[in-house]
Amino acid sequence: MEALNIGSMANLPSTYKKIVAVKFGTNFRDVTKVVDAPMPVPEEGQVLVKNRFVGINASDVNFTAGKYDPNAKLPFDCGFEGLGEVIAVGPGTSIAVGTPVMYMVYGAFSEYKVVPSNRLTKVKKIAPEYIPCQVSAGTAAISLDKLADLKSGETVFVSAAAGGTGQFAVQWAKKAGCHVIGTCSSQEKANFLKTLGCDRTINYKTENINEVLKAEYPNGLDVVYESVGGEMFETCFNNLKVRGRLVIIGYISKYGTDTSSQVMPFLASLPQKVLTKSLSVRGFFLPHYPVEMFTFPGKIAEMYNNGQIKSLVDTGKNLHNGPFVGIDKVADAVEYLYTGKSLGKIVVEIK
């Protein structure tokens, strides 16, 4: 039998820290707990990664609420994506100890993580800017490629454009030759969006989105990349042109509430509007595209290496409780995302 390549594992502590959900709910701090666990040993086809960075996603609270796995049994590990160094490999694994990698596996909010080797993406170096190349950039690139049918010269609207996934949607649409409108909540974010090539930024704190669209884009929008929900969704939908396409990748404004019994008044007219304008409204959930989900991160990371795409991360360094360093700071980072003040992808450094 092939021997385990333990690398520096012999010098590791006997336990490590990770975050588990101890009850269901969307209040991340309230329903999760940092616990000690025995140091795992990688089995055949697996590696042990020492995490250096983990990514924060709006849907982290959907996961703790049990919305992604109705059969989930408490307690369960949290977090979707990590980046670090391979420190041990199991039998039948060709990747070398010391290799910098990133991955998307449930339970990433952890100091160490056992990961199947076929779920790893090698990166040039350990740097936080690679984290957004996974969930955030993958969601933007795959959904726009598969669902939006982008054509050069079209007008594309991106909500929450300066966020983790929005920044990539802007760049992906620009690469397709589109005119891009991006919403944000500050002049700092607007300035950032301009560096990405965003043609029209709308600061919804100072401008009315619907009024801007009616005045400056009277012919309507070809494509909408929507992640906010609620009033934003309705505004975007009502401004689509004939044969317009709206891609829903999230509805963050409603993640902390129970929407099961809520009825939006405009839904009553939805069938008529869809029919009379030949509209398309399509949802995108990354795990439903498993092949692309695990091939796109490498492609996007290579684009980042070559300077073809930008990746901005927010480590909370300017906050009173920042920067986000250590597993104990994950809850702070999740809450920071919901303030609407973050710029780029929120990342926590794990030491």
Tab-separated table of C-alpha atoms in Angstrom:
chain	number	residue	atom	x	y	z
A	1	MET	CA	0.000	0.000	0.000
A	2	GLU	CA	1.227	3.490	-0.858
A	3	ALA	CA	2.413	5.365	2.205
A	4	LEU	CA	0.954	8.599	3.465
A	5	ASN	CA	3.122	11.608	2.697
A	6	ILE	CA	2.711	13.418	5.955
A	7	GLY	CA	4.879	16.403	5.009
A	8	SER	CA	5.157	18.527	8.164
A	9	MET	CA	2.148	16.853	9.782
A	10	ALA	CA	4.231	15.356	12.558
A	11	ASN	CA	4.753	18.871	13.897
A	12	LEU	CA	1.101	19.839	13.855
A	13	PRO	CA	-1.014	20.294	16.977
A	14	SER	CA	-3.343	17.458	17.946
A	15	THR	CA	-6.424	19.681	17.566
A	16	TYR	CA	-7.552	22.610	15.430
A	17	LYS	CA	-10.398	25.132	15.418
A	18	LYS	CA	-13.372	25.206	13.071
A	19	ILE	CA	-16.821	26.777	12.930
A	20	VAL	CA	-19.936	24.611	13.213
A	21	ALA	CA	-23.627	25.457	13.156
A	22	VAL	CA	-25.208	24.349	16.437
A	23	LYS	CA	-28.739	25.440	15.519
A	24	PHE	CA	-30.573	26.585	12.421
A	25	GLY	CA	-30.972	30.267	11.648
A	26	THR	CA	-29.734	33.252	9.647
A	27	ASN	CA	-28.047	35.062	12.560
A	28	PHE	CA	-24.594	33.634	11.924
A	29	ARG	CA	-23.073	34.681	15.246
A	30	ASP	CA	-26.013	33.306	17.210
A	31	VAL	CA	-26.248	29.913	15.500
A	32	THR	CA	-22.549	29.042	15.126
A	33	LYS	CA	-19.747	28.159	17.482
A	34	VAL	CA	-15.962	27.857	17.238
A	35	VAL	CA	-14.994	24.370	18.419
A	36	ASP	CA	-11.843	22.284	18.787
A	37	ALA	CA	-11.612	19.118	16.705
A	38	PRO	CA	-9.013	16.328	16.380
A	39	MET	CA	-6.458	16.957	13.636
A	40	PRO	CA	-7.646	14.955	10.587
A	41	VAL	CA	-5.458	12.652	8.498
A	42	PRO	CA	-6.023	12.602	4.721
A	43	GLU	CA	-7.151	9.286	3.264
A	44	GLU	CA	-6.755	7.972	-0.262
A	45	GLY	CA	-7.254	10.715	-2.842
A	46	GLN	CA	-7.309	13.440	-0.194
A	47	VAL	CA	-4.984	16.182	1.006
A	48	LEU	CA	-4.751	18.200	4.194
A	49	VAL	CA	-4.747	21.960	3.597
A	50	LYS	CA	-3.592	24.498	6.145
A	51	ASN	CA	-5.957	27.370	5.458
A	52	ARG	CA	-4.540	30.860	5.081
A	53	PHE	CA	-7.656	32.621	3.785
A	54	VAL	CA	-11.382	31.856	3.626
A	55	GLY	CA	-14.066	33.653	1.651
A	56	ILE	CA	-17.245	35.199	3.036
A	57	ASN	CA	-20.436	34.798	1.017
A	58	ALA	CA	-23.907	36.265	1.453
A	59	SER	CA	-25.300	32.742	1.310
A	60	ASP	CA	-23.330	31.660	4.392
A	61	VAL	CA	-26.481	32.506	6.359
A	62	ASN	CA	-28.638	30.471	3.987
A	63	PHE	CA	-26.389	27.522	4.695
A	64	THR	CA	-26.674	27.898	8.480
A	65	ALA	CA	-30.439	28.162	8.052
A	66	GLY	CA	-30.440	24.720	6.421
A	67	LYS	CA	-31.796	26.035	3.118
A	68	TYR	CA	-29.133	24.289	1.011
A	69	ASP	CA	-29.503	20.899	2.623
A	70	PRO	CA	-32.946	20.166	4.091
A	71	ASN	CA	-31.546	16.921	5.513
A	72	ALA	CA	-28.670	18.591	7.360
A	73	LYS	CA	-28.124	17.304	10.895
A	74	LEU	CA	-26.733	19.554	13.594
A	75	PRO	CA	-23.967	20.276	14.255
A	76	PHE	CA	-22.438	20.771	10.781
A	77	ASP	CA	-19.370	22.561	9.435
A	78	CYS	CA	-19.717	25.987	7.796
A	79	GLY	CA	-17.978	27.911	5.018
A	80	PHE	CA	-17.751	27.386	1.258
A	81	GLU	CA	-14.230	28.252	0.107
A	82	GLY	CA	-10.654	28.357	1.287
A	83	LEU	CA	-7.066	28.903	0.157
A	84	GLY	CA	-3.884	27.623	1.693
A	85	GLU	CA	-0.979	25.212	1.504
A	86	VAL	CA	-1.029	21.432	1.128
A	87	ILE	CA	0.748	20.051	4.198
A	88	ALA	CA	-0.042	16.336	3.864
A	89	VAL	CA	-1.347	14.019	1.144
A	90	GLY	CA	-3.032	10.640	1.252
A	91	PRO	CA	-2.246	7.597	-0.917
A	92	GLY	CA	-2.986	7.908	-4.630
A	93	THR	CA	-2.536	11.670	-4.619
A	94	SER	CA	-0.045	13.253	-7.006
A	95	ILE	CA	-0.119	16.816	-5.703
A	96	ALA	CA	3.015	17.786	-3.804
A	97	VAL	CA	3.278	18.917	-0.207
A	98	GLY	CA	3.837	22.666	-0.154
A	99	THR	CA	1.608	23.399	-3.155
A	100	PRO	CA	-0.549	26.545	-2.811
A	101	VAL	CA	-4.175	25.681	-3.602
A	102	MET	CA	-7.731	26.931	-3.359
A	103	TYR	CA	-10.897	24.879	-3.069
A	104	MET	CA	-14.673	24.932	-2.727
A	105	VAL	CA	-15.820	22.395	-0.126
A	106	TYR	CA	-18.413	22.738	2.638
A	107	GLY	CA	-16.722	23.320	5.975
A	108	ALA	CA	-14.050	25.770	4.835
A	109	PHE	CA	-14.303	27.923	7.982
A	110	SER	CA	-11.533	25.947	9.577
A	111	GLU	CA	-7.839	26.212	10.397
A	112	TYR	CA	-7.176	22.923	8.569
A	113	LYS	CA	-9.308	21.131	6.028
A	114	VAL	CA	-9.189	17.692	4.389
A	115	VAL	CA	-10.085	18.156	0.723
A	116	PRO	CA	-10.463	15.649	-2.142
A	117	SER	CA	-7.540	16.231	-4.493
A	118	ASN	CA	-9.883	16.536	-7.474
A	119	ARG	CA	-11.510	19.558	-5.847
A	120	LEU	CA	-8.270	21.544	-5.670
A	121	THR	CA	-7.175	24.358	-7.952
A	122	LYS	CA	-3.488	25.208	-7.918
A	123	VAL	CA	-2.616	28.882	-7.627
A	124	LYS	CA	0.562	30.814	-8.311
A	125	LYS	CA	1.027	31.854	-4.697
A	126	ILE	CA	-0.876	32.183	-1.457
A	127	ALA	CA	-2.676	35.506	-1.854
A	128	PRO	CA	-6.223	36.520	-0.852
A	129	GLU	CA	-7.002	37.865	-4.325
A	130	TYR	CA	-7.404	34.291	-5.580
A	131	ILE	CA	-10.309	33.542	-3.227
A	132	PRO	CA	-12.835	35.559	-5.314
A	133	CYS	CA	-11.896	33.522	-8.411
A	134	GLN	CA	-14.057	30.703	-7.046
A	135	VAL	CA	-17.631	31.332	-5.845
A	136	SER	CA	-17.827	35.026	-6.744
A	137	ALA	CA	-16.176	35.102	-10.165
A	138	GLY	CA	-17.459	31.632	-11.024
A	139	THR	CA	-21.040	32.705	-10.372
A	140	ALA	CA	-20.654	35.792	-12.564
A	141	ALA	CA	-18.816	34.146	-15.436
A	142	ILE	CA	-20.822	30.930	-15.653
A	143	SER	CA	-24.246	32.537	-15.227
A	144	LEU	CA	-23.570	35.233	-17.806
A	145	ASP	CA	-22.121	32.706	-20.249
A	146	LYS	CA	-24.862	30.123	-19.804
A	147	LEU	CA	-27.969	32.207	-19.157
A	148	ALA	CA	-27.531	35.808	-20.292
A	149	ASP	CA	-26.658	35.276	-23.972
A	150	LEU	CA	-24.532	38.441	-23.963
A	151	LYS	CA	-24.015	40.214	-27.278
A	152	SER	CA	-21.638	43.040	-28.071
A	153	GLY	CA	-23.313	46.426	-27.835
A	154	GLU	CA	-26.011	45.338	-25.402
A	155	THR	CA	-26.812	47.186	-22.186
A	156	VAL	CA	-26.155	45.194	-19.009
A	157	PHE	CA	-27.264	46.234	-15.519
A	158	VAL	CA	-25.393	44.858	-12.484
A	159	SER	CA	-26.812	45.331	-8.983
A	160	ALA	CA	-24.381	45.469	-6.024
A	161	ALA	CA	-21.709	45.931	-8.664
A	162	ALA	CA	-18.846	46.695	-6.268
A	163	GLY	CA	-19.368	43.527	-4.231
A	164	GLY	CA	-17.687	40.154	-4.361
A	165	THR	CA	-19.498	38.838	-7.432
A	166	GLY	CA	-20.649	42.143	-8.920
A	167	GLN	CA	-17.090	43.250	-9.666
A	168	PHE	CA	-16.658	40.204	-11.904
A	169	ALA	CA	-20.035	40.564	-13.603
A	170	VAL	CA	-19.027	44.093	-14.633
A	171	GLN	CA	-15.727	42.878	-16.073
A	172	TRP	CA	-17.249	39.836	-17.797
A	173	ALA	CA	-19.890	41.957	-19.502
A	174	LYS	CA	-17.292	44.510	-20.597
A	175	LYS	CA	-15.188	41.729	-22.108
A	176	ALA	CA	-18.264	40.757	-24.124
A	177	GLY	CA	-18.390	44.288	-25.537
A	178	CYS	CA	-21.402	45.443	-23.529
A	179	HIS	CA	-22.351	48.824	-22.084
A	180	VAL	CA	-22.448	48.249	-18.303
A	181	ILE	CA	-24.445	50.036	-15.615
A	182	GLY	CA	-23.471	49.272	-12.017
A	183	THR	CA	-25.193	50.210	-8.762
A	184	CYS	CA	-23.327	50.975	-5.538
A	185	SER	CA	-23.712	52.902	-2.288
A	186	SER	CA	-20.743	55.300	-2.149
A	187	GLN	CA	-18.452	57.462	-4.256
A	188	GLU	CA	-15.521	55.227	-3.292
A	189	LYS	CA	-17.326	52.251	-4.799
A	190	ALA	CA	-18.270	54.261	-7.878
A	191	ASN	CA	-14.628	55.195	-8.392
A	192	PHE	CA	-13.637	51.530	-8.120
A	193	LEU	CA	-16.269	50.520	-10.673
A	194	LYS	CA	-14.883	53.065	-13.125
A	195	THR	CA	-11.479	51.355	-12.900
A	196	LEU	CA	-13.237	48.171	-14.076
A	197	GLY	CA	-14.631	49.958	-17.118
A	198	CYS	CA	-18.184	50.420	-15.798
A	199	ASP	CA	-19.846	52.908	-18.160
A	200	ARG	CA	-22.472	54.301	-15.796
A	201	THR	CA	-22.365	54.035	-12.019
A	202	ILE	CA	-25.504	54.714	-10.004
A	203	ASN	CA	-25.029	55.560	-6.331
A	204	TYR	CA	-28.462	54.638	-5.011
A	205	LYS	CA	-27.837	56.756	-1.911
A	206	THR	CA	-27.848	59.912	-4.050
A	207	GLU	CA	-29.726	58.903	-7.208
A	208	ASN	CA	-33.016	57.152	-7.859
A	209	ILE	CA	-32.252	54.056	-9.923
A	210	ASN	CA	-35.610	53.940	-11.680
A	211	GLU	CA	-35.475	57.626	-12.602
A	212	VAL	CA	-31.954	57.251	-14.019
A	213	LEU	CA	-32.947	54.250	-16.111
A	214	LYS	CA	-36.101	55.906	-17.456
A	215	ALA	CA	-34.239	59.118	-18.354
A	216	GLU	CA	-30.965	57.730	-19.690
A	217	TYR	CA	-32.011	54.280	-20.955
A	218	PRO	CA	-35.539	54.808	-22.322
A	219	ASN	CA	-35.169	51.810	-24.645
A	220	GLY	CA	-34.625	49.517	-21.653
A	221	LEU	CA	-32.061	46.967	-20.501
A	222	ASP	CA	-30.959	43.911	-22.433
A	223	VAL	CA	-29.563	41.985	-19.463
A	224	VAL	CA	-29.786	42.306	-15.682
A	225	TYR	CA	-27.428	40.546	-13.243
A	226	GLU	CA	-29.392	40.676	-9.998
A	227	SER	CA	-28.360	39.737	-6.465
A	228	VAL	CA	-30.344	42.096	-4.211
A	229	GLY	CA	-34.016	41.168	-4.567
A	230	GLY	CA	-37.052	43.075	-3.327
A	231	GLU	CA	-37.453	46.579	-4.735
A	232	MET	CA	-34.232	46.284	-6.741
A	233	PHE	CA	-35.566	43.209	-8.542
A	234	GLU	CA	-38.833	44.936	-9.366
A	235	THR	CA	-37.075	48.043	-10.688
A	236	CYS	CA	-34.750	45.996	-12.880
A	237	PHE	CA	-37.534	43.788	-14.181
A	238	ASN	CA	-39.745	46.741	-15.117
A	239	ASN	CA	-36.897	48.311	-17.095
A	240	LEU	CA	-36.129	45.306	-19.288
A	241	LYS	CA	-36.616	45.829	-22.998
A	242	VAL	CA	-38.358	43.407	-25.347
A	243	ARG	CA	-36.551	40.030	-25.210
A	244	GLY	CA	-34.624	41.193	-22.141
A	245	ARG	CA	-33.000	38.640	-19.831
A	246	LEU	CA	-32.838	38.857	-16.040
A	247	VAL	CA	-30.461	36.497	-14.229
A	248	ILE	CA	-31.074	36.033	-10.490
A	249	ILE	CA	-27.991	34.925	-8.557
A	250	GLY	CA	-29.253	35.935	-5.126
A	251	TYR	CA	-31.652	38.087	-3.110
A	252	ILE	CA	-29.495	39.317	-0.231
A	253	SER	CA	-32.029	41.897	0.965
A	254	LYS	CA	-34.311	39.019	2.026
A	255	TYR	CA	-31.778	36.492	3.378
A	256	GLY	CA	-32.391	37.408	6.997
A	257	THR	CA	-36.179	37.213	6.732
A	258	ASP	CA	-38.805	34.551	6.222
A	259	THR	CA	-40.088	35.052	2.668
A	260	SER	CA	-42.252	31.922	2.567
A	261	SER	CA	-45.450	33.807	3.391
A	262	GLN	CA	-44.604	37.076	1.648
A	263	VAL	CA	-46.390	37.987	-1.569
A	264	MET	CA	-45.027	40.750	-3.796
A	265	PRO	CA	-47.945	42.676	-5.348
A	266	PHE	CA	-46.256	43.006	-8.731
A	267	LEU	CA	-46.078	39.213	-9.081
A	268	ALA	CA	-49.739	39.229	-10.100
A	269	SER	CA	-48.799	41.039	-13.314
A	270	LEU	CA	-45.601	39.049	-13.891
A	271	PRO	CA	-47.014	36.536	-16.443
A	272	GLN	CA	-48.497	39.316	-18.545
A	273	LYS	CA	-45.269	41.338	-18.538
A	274	VAL	CA	-43.128	38.325	-19.365
A	275	LEU	CA	-45.416	37.377	-22.234
A	276	THR	CA	-45.983	40.801	-23.788
A	277	LYS	CA	-42.242	41.618	-23.836
A	278	SER	CA	-40.917	38.077	-24.436
A	279	LEU	CA	-38.824	38.365	-21.272
A	280	SER	CA	-36.673	35.698	-19.643
A	281	VAL	CA	-36.168	35.440	-15.881
A	282	ARG	CA	-33.665	32.763	-14.968
A	283	GLY	CA	-32.178	31.628	-11.665
A	284	PHE	CA	-28.574	30.529	-11.193
A	285	PHE	CA	-27.261	28.353	-8.357
A	286	LEU	CA	-23.571	27.485	-8.741
A	287	PRO	CA	-23.728	23.834	-7.513
A	288	HIS	CA	-26.152	23.059	-10.359
A	289	TYR	CA	-23.228	23.546	-12.771
A	290	PRO	CA	-20.702	21.088	-11.271
A	291	VAL	CA	-18.443	20.757	-14.313
A	292	GLU	CA	-18.034	24.489	-14.834
A	293	MET	CA	-17.926	25.097	-11.080
A	294	PHE	CA	-14.630	23.253	-10.767
A	295	THR	CA	-13.034	24.269	-14.087
A	296	PHE	CA	-13.733	28.014	-14.207
A	297	PRO	CA	-11.739	28.980	-11.057
A	298	GLY	CA	-8.485	27.878	-12.682
A	299	LYS	CA	-9.281	29.802	-15.852
A	300	ILE	CA	-10.201	32.928	-13.918
A	301	ALA	CA	-7.100	32.659	-11.719
A	302	GLU	CA	-4.987	32.498	-14.866
A	303	MET	CA	-6.747	35.586	-16.203
A	304	TYR	CA	-5.904	37.323	-12.926
A	305	ASN	CA	-2.267	36.211	-13.233
A	306	ASN	CA	-2.112	37.684	-16.729
A	307	GLY	CA	-3.693	40.984	-15.728
A	308	GLN	CA	-6.821	40.301	-17.785
A	309	ILE	CA	-9.141	40.652	-14.808
A	310	LYS	CA	-9.018	42.475	-11.478
A	311	SER	CA	-9.831	40.974	-8.088
A	312	LEU	CA	-10.449	43.243	-5.117
A	313	VAL	CA	-10.688	41.910	-1.573
A	314	ASP	CA	-11.827	43.569	1.640
A	315	THR	CA	-10.081	42.360	4.795
A	316	GLY	CA	-11.803	44.826	7.104
A	317	LYS	CA	-8.498	46.571	7.784
A	318	ASN	CA	-10.118	49.995	8.252
A	319	LEU	CA	-12.820	48.814	10.669
A	320	HIS	CA	-12.782	49.289	14.424
A	321	ASN	CA	-12.907	45.503	14.824
A	322	GLY	CA	-10.633	44.751	11.880
A	323	PRO	CA	-8.681	43.470	10.198
A	324	PHE	CA	-10.332	40.060	9.956
A	325	VAL	CA	-7.581	37.761	11.191
A	326	GLY	CA	-8.272	34.440	12.875
A	327	ILE	CA	-11.166	31.994	12.842
A	328	ASP	CA	-12.884	33.990	15.604
A	329	LYS	CA	-13.294	36.923	13.177
A	330	VAL	CA	-15.494	35.067	10.700
A	331	ALA	CA	-18.712	36.136	12.439
A	332	ASP	CA	-17.569	39.775	12.337
A	333	ALA	CA	-16.869	39.415	8.625
A	334	VAL	CA	-20.286	37.904	7.886
A	335	GLU	CA	-21.996	40.739	9.736
A	336	TYR	CA	-19.848	43.287	7.904
A	337	LEU	CA	-21.109	41.963	4.572
A	338	TYR	CA	-24.670	42.791	5.598
A	339	THR	CA	-23.800	46.422	6.417
A	340	GLY	CA	-23.481	47.107	2.695
A	341	LYS	CA	-20.205	48.931	3.307
A	342	SER	CA	-17.753	46.331	2.007
A	343	LEU	CA	-15.807	46.919	-1.192
A	344	GLY	CA	-14.940	43.800	-3.164
A	345	LYS	CA	-14.903	40.275	-1.754
A	346	ILE	CA	-14.685	39.942	2.040
A	347	VAL	CA	-11.851	37.639	3.052
A	348	VAL	CA	-10.697	36.409	6.471
A	349	GLU	CA	-7.080	35.525	7.104
A	350	ILE	CA	-6.574	32.319	9.064
A	351	LYS	CA	-3.386	31.980	11.099
